[in-house]
XYZ file of C-alpha atoms in Angstrom:
506
model
C 24.525 31.745 -210.654
C 23.808 31.655 -214.219
C 22.044 34.179 -215.824
C 24.461 37.114 -213.866
C 27.815 35.269 -213.914
C 26.858 34.692 -218.167
C 26.684 37.956 -218.735
C 30.001 37.951 -217.855
C 33.222 37.184 -220.220
C 34.639 33.793 -221.051
C 38.144 34.740 -218.995
C 35.840 36.387 -215.402
C 33.464 33.338 -215.581
C 36.755 30.993 -215.280
C 38.252 32.843 -213.565
C 35.435 32.618 -210.642
C 34.357 28.523 -211.974
C 38.197 27.534 -210.786
C 39.226 29.825 -208.147
C 40.772 28.393 -205.389
C 40.422 26.486 -202.172
C 43.132 28.620 -200.553
C 42.301 31.565 -198.363
C 43.511 34.999 -199.978
C 42.263 37.931 -201.354
C 39.777 39.364 -204.769
C 39.883 42.331 -206.562
C 36.196 42.929 -208.770
C 37.806 45.567 -210.987
C 35.909 48.152 -213.783
C 37.142 47.575 -217.560
C 39.622 50.316 -217.306
C 41.578 48.368 -214.581
C 40.101 50.548 -211.435
C 39.722 48.795 -207.996
C 35.881 47.765 -207.442
C 36.215 46.841 -204.256
C 38.443 43.967 -202.146
C 37.513 40.898 -199.861
C 39.256 38.606 -198.745
C 37.898 34.668 -197.846
C 39.209 31.733 -196.172
C 37.886 29.772 -198.544
C 38.878 31.600 -202.294
C 36.211 29.890 -204.511
C 33.285 29.706 -201.692
C 33.909 33.097 -201.410
C 34.208 34.334 -204.735
C 31.074 32.317 -206.104
C 29.232 33.155 -203.620
C 28.558 36.999 -205.235
C 26.410 34.993 -207.701
C 24.311 32.688 -206.236
C 23.714 34.898 -203.541
C 23.075 37.821 -206.270
C 19.360 38.816 -205.865
C 19.672 38.983 -201.591
C 23.045 40.525 -202.264
C 23.273 44.189 -200.574
C 22.567 46.861 -203.357
C 25.862 48.208 -203.394
C 27.261 45.539 -203.774
C 25.047 44.057 -206.494
C 25.743 47.689 -208.761
C 29.574 46.700 -207.469
C 28.692 42.709 -209.617
C 26.662 44.780 -212.506
C 29.857 46.817 -212.915
C 32.501 44.485 -212.511
C 34.804 43.437 -215.943
C 37.541 41.184 -214.196
C 39.031 39.659 -210.881
C 41.874 39.689 -209.610
C 42.771 36.017 -207.260
C 45.082 36.198 -204.706
C 46.013 33.558 -203.138
C 47.798 32.979 -199.538
C 48.151 30.420 -197.137
C 46.612 31.525 -194.087
C 43.612 33.563 -192.863
C 45.784 35.635 -190.883
C 48.018 36.719 -194.230
C 44.113 37.323 -195.974
C 43.012 39.386 -193.446
C 46.447 41.730 -192.974
C 46.956 41.957 -197.182
C 42.898 42.820 -197.308
C 43.711 45.964 -194.929
C 46.710 46.835 -196.440
C 45.411 46.742 -200.323
C 42.214 48.167 -199.045
C 45.048 51.285 -197.590
C 46.307 50.943 -201.223
C 43.522 50.736 -203.646
C 40.915 52.581 -201.512
C 38.066 50.926 -203.335
C 34.482 53.144 -204.095
C 32.950 50.129 -202.472
C 34.875 49.181 -200.066
C 34.012 53.154 -198.453
C 30.299 52.544 -199.396
C 29.766 50.065 -197.260
C 31.954 50.484 -194.369
C 32.259 53.820 -192.664
C 34.777 54.414 -189.855
C 33.589 53.308 -187.524
C 32.897 49.526 -188.307
C 36.665 49.035 -188.602
C 38.623 47.676 -185.614
C 41.956 48.310 -184.395
C 44.654 45.766 -181.855
C 45.517 48.421 -178.816
C 48.640 47.122 -176.207
C 47.227 48.619 -172.668
C 50.496 51.331 -171.898
C 52.338 49.313 -169.353
C 52.956 51.889 -166.479
C 54.889 49.946 -163.471
C 52.793 49.610 -160.180
C 49.271 50.477 -161.827
C 49.496 48.286 -165.450
C 51.844 46.137 -164.912
C 50.102 43.090 -166.076
C 49.088 45.650 -169.886
C 45.851 43.460 -171.341
C 45.567 43.060 -175.161
C 42.474 44.520 -177.081
C 40.155 44.942 -179.999
C 38.109 48.138 -180.051
C 36.041 50.960 -182.547
C 38.285 53.431 -181.642
C 41.848 55.197 -181.402
C 42.693 57.304 -178.617
C 45.529 58.762 -177.273
C 46.107 57.520 -173.989
C 49.893 56.183 -174.702
C 48.539 53.243 -175.611
C 50.269 51.412 -179.245
C 47.166 50.702 -181.598
C 47.371 48.992 -185.162
C 45.665 48.884 -188.109
C 42.779 49.878 -188.810
C 41.403 46.449 -189.770
C 38.038 45.959 -191.904
C 36.905 42.488 -190.719
C 36.588 41.970 -186.428
C 36.031 38.661 -186.497
C 39.397 37.022 -188.512
C 41.350 39.580 -185.861
C 39.905 37.990 -183.054
C 40.866 34.906 -184.297
C 44.094 35.732 -185.080
C 44.550 36.945 -181.881
C 43.249 33.491 -180.319
C 46.699 31.643 -182.681
C 48.737 33.276 -180.830
C 47.668 33.401 -177.074
C 48.072 29.692 -177.863
C 51.784 30.643 -178.578
C 51.974 33.752 -175.775
C 49.408 33.063 -173.558
C 48.187 36.736 -172.407
C 45.679 37.849 -169.479
C 42.067 39.210 -170.997
C 40.081 39.301 -167.611
C 39.459 43.110 -166.102
C 41.684 41.748 -162.046
C 43.484 44.090 -160.510
C 47.331 43.208 -161.294
C 49.525 44.777 -159.191
C 52.899 42.646 -158.833
C 54.183 43.912 -154.725
C 57.641 41.730 -154.616
C 60.087 39.418 -157.118
C 61.214 36.971 -154.805
C 58.733 35.203 -153.358
C 56.601 35.981 -156.193
C 53.389 37.748 -155.135
C 50.801 39.617 -157.462
C 47.879 41.522 -155.640
C 45.193 40.787 -156.654
C 41.280 40.298 -155.776
C 40.950 37.175 -156.911
C 43.714 34.908 -157.114
C 41.401 31.671 -158.380
C 42.529 30.446 -162.047
C 40.273 31.008 -164.191
C 39.224 28.390 -166.807
C 41.849 29.935 -169.562
C 45.034 29.066 -167.505
C 43.909 25.611 -167.530
C 43.880 25.411 -171.402
C 46.889 27.277 -171.833
C 45.407 30.177 -172.943
C 47.188 32.466 -169.030
C 49.552 31.391 -167.365
C 47.599 32.922 -164.413
C 49.335 35.803 -163.089
C 46.347 35.994 -160.579
C 47.940 32.936 -159.005
C 51.105 34.632 -158.489
C 52.556 32.287 -161.404
C 53.926 34.357 -163.150
C 55.602 37.553 -162.772
C 55.878 41.117 -164.142
C 59.246 40.176 -166.946
C 57.663 36.899 -167.851
C 54.912 38.292 -169.236
C 55.708 41.030 -170.687
C 58.465 39.051 -172.709
C 55.652 37.207 -174.414
C 53.355 40.474 -174.605
C 55.932 42.696 -176.828
C 56.699 38.997 -179.053
C 52.950 39.807 -180.285
C 53.774 43.041 -180.712
C 56.287 42.520 -181.997
C 54.650 40.540 -184.878
C 52.541 43.486 -186.172
C 55.655 44.679 -186.650
C 56.527 42.639 -188.680
C 59.292 41.528 -186.353
C 58.475 37.565 -187.238
C 61.686 36.576 -188.164
C 63.237 38.992 -185.586
C 61.945 35.931 -182.323
C 61.830 33.047 -184.629
C 66.115 34.049 -184.347
C 66.109 35.104 -180.916
C 63.857 30.930 -180.311
C 65.957 29.396 -182.025
C 68.863 30.968 -179.521
C 67.131 29.700 -176.848
C 66.527 26.800 -178.281
C 70.127 26.127 -179.291
C 71.477 26.910 -175.397
C 69.123 24.720 -173.639
C 70.371 21.993 -176.397
C 74.346 23.232 -175.261
C 73.322 22.046 -171.489
C 71.993 19.064 -172.371
C 67.984 20.454 -171.104
C 66.686 18.768 -173.940
C 63.018 18.796 -172.242
C 63.321 22.711 -172.355
C 64.737 23.022 -175.869
C 61.638 20.723 -177.312
C 59.214 23.408 -176.263
C 60.899 25.712 -177.987
C 60.633 24.186 -180.614
C 57.581 23.199 -180.678
C 56.794 26.918 -181.067
C 59.170 27.894 -183.640
C 57.592 25.066 -185.736
C 53.601 26.770 -184.246
C 54.540 29.983 -184.706
C 55.782 29.275 -188.956
C 52.443 27.173 -188.965
C 49.841 30.407 -188.030
C 51.511 33.124 -188.937
C 53.267 31.541 -191.871
C 54.612 34.545 -194.502
C 53.373 37.025 -192.730
C 54.877 40.507 -192.528
C 52.317 42.798 -190.677
C 53.527 45.804 -192.048
C 52.326 48.470 -194.715
C 54.011 47.128 -197.127
C 52.621 43.559 -197.513
C 50.123 44.501 -200.890
C 49.293 42.269 -204.279
C 52.458 42.888 -205.842
C 55.011 41.713 -202.476
C 52.347 38.901 -202.012
C 53.387 38.006 -205.680
C 56.624 37.706 -205.357
C 56.280 35.006 -202.394
C 54.759 33.193 -204.556
C 56.894 33.151 -206.615
C 59.732 31.943 -204.329
C 57.594 29.860 -202.012
C 56.950 27.923 -205.547
C 60.832 27.551 -206.745
C 61.422 26.437 -203.429
C 59.259 24.018 -203.979
C 59.997 22.714 -206.753
C 63.540 22.561 -205.208
C 62.661 20.841 -203.124
C 60.809 18.148 -203.803
C 63.258 16.824 -206.975
C 65.171 17.092 -204.101
C 63.672 14.382 -201.473
C 62.828 12.795 -204.453
C 66.667 11.817 -205.432
C 65.863 10.878 -208.764
C 69.086 10.668 -211.436
C 69.855 14.247 -211.575
C 69.987 14.048 -215.460
C 66.046 12.496 -215.785
C 64.722 15.512 -212.697
C 66.244 18.895 -212.700
C 64.921 22.183 -212.204
C 64.636 23.108 -216.380
C 63.412 26.802 -217.242
C 59.604 26.138 -217.496
C 59.428 23.215 -215.300
C 55.898 20.854 -216.413
C 54.515 18.709 -213.486
C 50.722 16.731 -214.646
C 49.131 14.490 -212.103
C 46.249 12.607 -212.586
C 43.197 11.234 -210.683
C 39.958 8.955 -211.510
C 36.786 10.153 -210.707
C 33.321 7.692 -209.930
C 30.856 6.621 -207.701
C 30.979 2.707 -208.007
C 31.981 2.970 -211.972
C 29.278 5.189 -212.841
C 30.161 7.751 -215.461
C 33.631 7.431 -215.057
C 36.194 10.500 -215.685
C 39.597 11.264 -215.526
C 41.252 14.767 -214.836
C 44.806 16.079 -216.103
C 46.133 18.944 -214.277
C 48.830 21.219 -215.143
C 51.684 23.512 -213.070
C 54.173 24.703 -214.876
C 57.105 25.921 -212.164
C 54.859 25.006 -209.179
C 52.564 28.197 -210.755
C 48.745 26.320 -211.921
C 47.922 26.735 -215.139
C 44.522 25.752 -216.156
C 44.357 26.740 -220.071
C 46.885 23.139 -219.735
C 43.742 21.150 -217.524
C 42.594 18.337 -219.784
C 39.995 15.771 -218.636
C 39.466 12.521 -219.602
C 35.619 10.617 -220.829
C 37.132 6.761 -220.052
C 35.581 4.685 -221.994
C 36.045 1.284 -221.711
C 33.169 -0.987 -219.234
C 31.712 0.986 -216.424
C 33.652 -1.047 -213.583
C 35.067 -0.052 -210.636
C 38.851 -0.687 -211.690
C 40.729 2.629 -210.576
C 43.721 1.362 -213.028
C 41.946 0.558 -215.697
C 40.467 4.489 -216.275
C 44.351 5.050 -215.192
C 45.821 3.309 -217.695
C 43.237 3.937 -219.896
C 43.468 8.164 -219.629
C 47.528 7.744 -219.493
C 47.354 5.659 -223.124
C 45.378 8.601 -224.376
C 48.005 11.076 -223.393
C 50.654 10.178 -224.612
C 50.409 7.076 -227.106
C 50.883 10.052 -229.659
C 55.061 10.013 -228.574
C 57.037 7.867 -230.075
C 53.668 6.084 -230.812
C 56.101 4.244 -233.598
C 58.901 2.814 -231.068
C 56.382 0.566 -228.750
C 58.326 -1.968 -227.215
C 57.521 -6.091 -227.642
C 57.620 -6.240 -223.753
C 55.727 -8.790 -221.318
C 53.757 -6.121 -219.778
C 50.437 -7.291 -219.981
C 48.354 -4.090 -220.160
C 44.859 -4.221 -217.857
C 43.266 -7.568 -219.489
C 40.353 -5.244 -220.555
C 42.355 -1.887 -222.072
C 41.257 -1.693 -225.601
C 44.637 -1.665 -227.642
C 46.536 0.707 -227.631
C 46.179 1.955 -231.191
C 42.010 2.906 -230.261
C 43.673 5.193 -228.417
C 46.008 7.225 -230.468
C 43.915 9.274 -231.321
C 45.835 11.160 -235.071
C 42.993 13.006 -236.671
C 42.506 15.191 -233.078
C 45.855 15.929 -230.946
C 45.899 18.344 -228.320
C 48.691 20.315 -229.742
C 49.651 20.725 -225.891
C 50.166 17.943 -225.290
C 53.616 17.260 -227.471
C 55.758 19.090 -224.039
C 56.448 16.437 -222.037
C 56.344 16.831 -217.827
C 59.283 17.056 -215.688
C 57.040 15.143 -213.169
C 54.401 13.201 -213.804
C 52.217 12.681 -210.047
C 49.259 10.238 -210.468
C 47.004 10.424 -206.654
C 47.357 6.708 -204.959
C 49.240 4.475 -204.296
C 51.611 1.887 -204.902
C 48.944 0.059 -207.628
C 47.957 2.970 -209.468
C 51.937 3.885 -209.853
C 52.488 0.458 -210.602
C 50.047 0.711 -212.786
C 51.103 4.253 -214.296
C 54.552 2.868 -215.490
C 53.282 -0.070 -217.399
C 52.055 2.440 -219.345
C 54.899 4.144 -219.621
C 56.544 0.769 -220.501
C 55.157 0.357 -223.185
C 55.339 3.468 -225.216
C 58.895 3.871 -223.982
C 58.937 7.200 -221.468
C 60.078 4.533 -218.416
C 63.581 5.652 -218.964
C 62.525 9.661 -219.729
C 59.559 10.471 -217.527
C 59.403 10.784 -213.308
C 56.642 9.316 -211.481
C 55.079 8.704 -208.116
C 52.143 8.066 -206.549
C 50.884 10.605 -203.445
C 48.691 8.592 -200.852
C 45.880 10.621 -199.042
C 45.822 8.840 -196.186
C 49.130 9.682 -194.632
C 50.115 12.101 -197.561
C 52.496 9.534 -198.489
C 54.798 9.672 -202.090
C 55.136 6.527 -203.684
C 58.539 5.553 -206.316
C 59.879 3.114 -208.100
C 63.304 2.997 -206.766
C 65.043 1.492 -209.448
C 62.804 3.739 -212.772
C 65.313 4.586 -214.563
C 67.091 0.602 -214.365
C 67.612 -1.540 -217.569
C 66.520 -3.745 -215.753
C 63.469 -2.631 -214.219
C 60.110 -3.931 -215.857
C 56.860 -5.675 -214.618
C 57.879 -8.863 -212.365
C 60.294 -6.159 -210.085
C 56.475 -4.617 -209.461
C 55.514 -7.353 -207.252
C 57.673 -7.026 -205.037
C 57.539 -4.793 -201.859
C 61.073 -3.610 -201.908
C 60.908 -2.297 -205.243
C 59.142 0.771 -203.732
C 60.908 3.844 -201.651
C 57.889 5.314 -199.716
C 59.376 8.409 -199.172
C 57.827 11.779 -196.265
C 58.042 15.066 -197.481
C 58.714 17.449 -194.043
C 55.288 18.689 -193.154
C 54.233 21.662 -193.274
C 56.759 21.857 -196.245
C 56.532 23.739 -199.374
C 56.975 20.179 -201.408
C 54.009 19.391 -199.130
C 52.188 21.978 -200.752
C 53.137 22.179 -204.328
C 52.122 18.510 -204.847
C 48.646 18.461 -202.592
C 48.114 21.238 -204.318
C 48.184 20.028 -207.787
C 46.468 16.938 -206.512
C 43.493 18.641 -204.706
C 42.914 20.865 -207.656
C 42.860 17.515 -209.994
C 40.721 16.767 -207.634
C 38.124 19.775 -207.738
C 38.733 19.530 -211.778
C 37.656 15.193 -212.295
C 34.750 15.934 -209.421
C 33.156 18.831 -211.340
C 33.567 16.821 -214.484
C 32.118 13.792 -213.091
C 28.964 15.496 -211.384
C 27.767 17.481 -214.499
C 28.301 13.607 -216.778
C 26.396 13.013 -213.473
C 23.385 15.160 -214.182
C 23.452 15.297 -218.216
C 22.793 11.076 -217.616
C 20.238 11.286 -215.017
C 17.765 14.249 -217.037
C 18.422 11.773 -220.643
C 16.845 9.103 -217.623
C 13.127 11.316 -217.007
């Protein structure tokens, strides 16, 4: 990877190395900003790195494209489905040279919704086809990649079951319901919930067509309309106290939101639209997070540039321990502000001590002359704060305090970190929370900003407030994103140091 990637400019290299683990699209561009190639990935960082790791094994045309590439634009999205649709629309928008060279028209895929013909095709199918015909069916596409498209329909089918077999299915009567078929035994798809078995007269034509058309509406970009209809239906069941049916519809709504998160499947979705969506999501996530944390309004409010810093420790049994600080500004990750810390204390597997050292080095120059003579005692093996002051080499970015600190860990890590803020006189200035991995729980110190709150309070369970951010909420995605980035950034630095130490031993 080093030979081809090292030939690129520094900005290009950093974009590849620091690419996200989220799904998304990537656009290779030449030195004039013209798009050479558009691709999509379920995990962006794995895909873009693979080009350089496997450079010699790539098709000659892709090698030529990489040789010309001067820049890369990375667009993160929230689902593989969104990446799929965005890739198709970006190819249509920019018509990149190398997409045209690598994929001819016959390799594109269309989603075909067969035409309903009463008494002939009462239960129309949804198919993936290579060619668009003038047969009265409705087609969506074309899509350059068949496999993820198949995955999209598979997920939608869990919400809206439909028929895929070739059985004869003609509805003869409504009451009683009778379907004429050449095989009335339900197949496996019925038993796993992907088909409602009209072959066994278990579903009417009208009910089937309703779901068939719902899937079609997704491909027309009408997701919100579908959700609104379901919500009205759920409300109707609730009014008559049919809570079981209401719960089924509620779960279906949640599934739709999760499977097709933030998607508008139409020709207007491009990099600009996605960028605007992301800005709105980040704003929503910050507002949700601030509301859920319930810190005093004067301590945590939505500033023009809201800065979050997240801290994580990486080590194996105390060897080559490192600390990582990642930063978000207004909900967007800011890699240029990330910082890594090589832990200087004893190589003992003590995450609490390591966190304290890292935070001390980060904040010791702030109000250093007003450190309080408190009764709080740091961990025994933490050396004097002055040892970490590093006044001759203070990072300029450290002059801007965060609006919120997130610690990767639970109550122990949170309380240890709070002690540093207390000693530096910052405990009444910067809100701090912990994010525990196991259940994605958020912890805060209930009375952090109370005047009589000090170390002795940390011994009591009631001093911690446990907060469960709503599942699949923008606020949870936000804290997970910066925490996962801190872990990635830290483990990368740790592996580098570990490799260097092994080389020295040899």
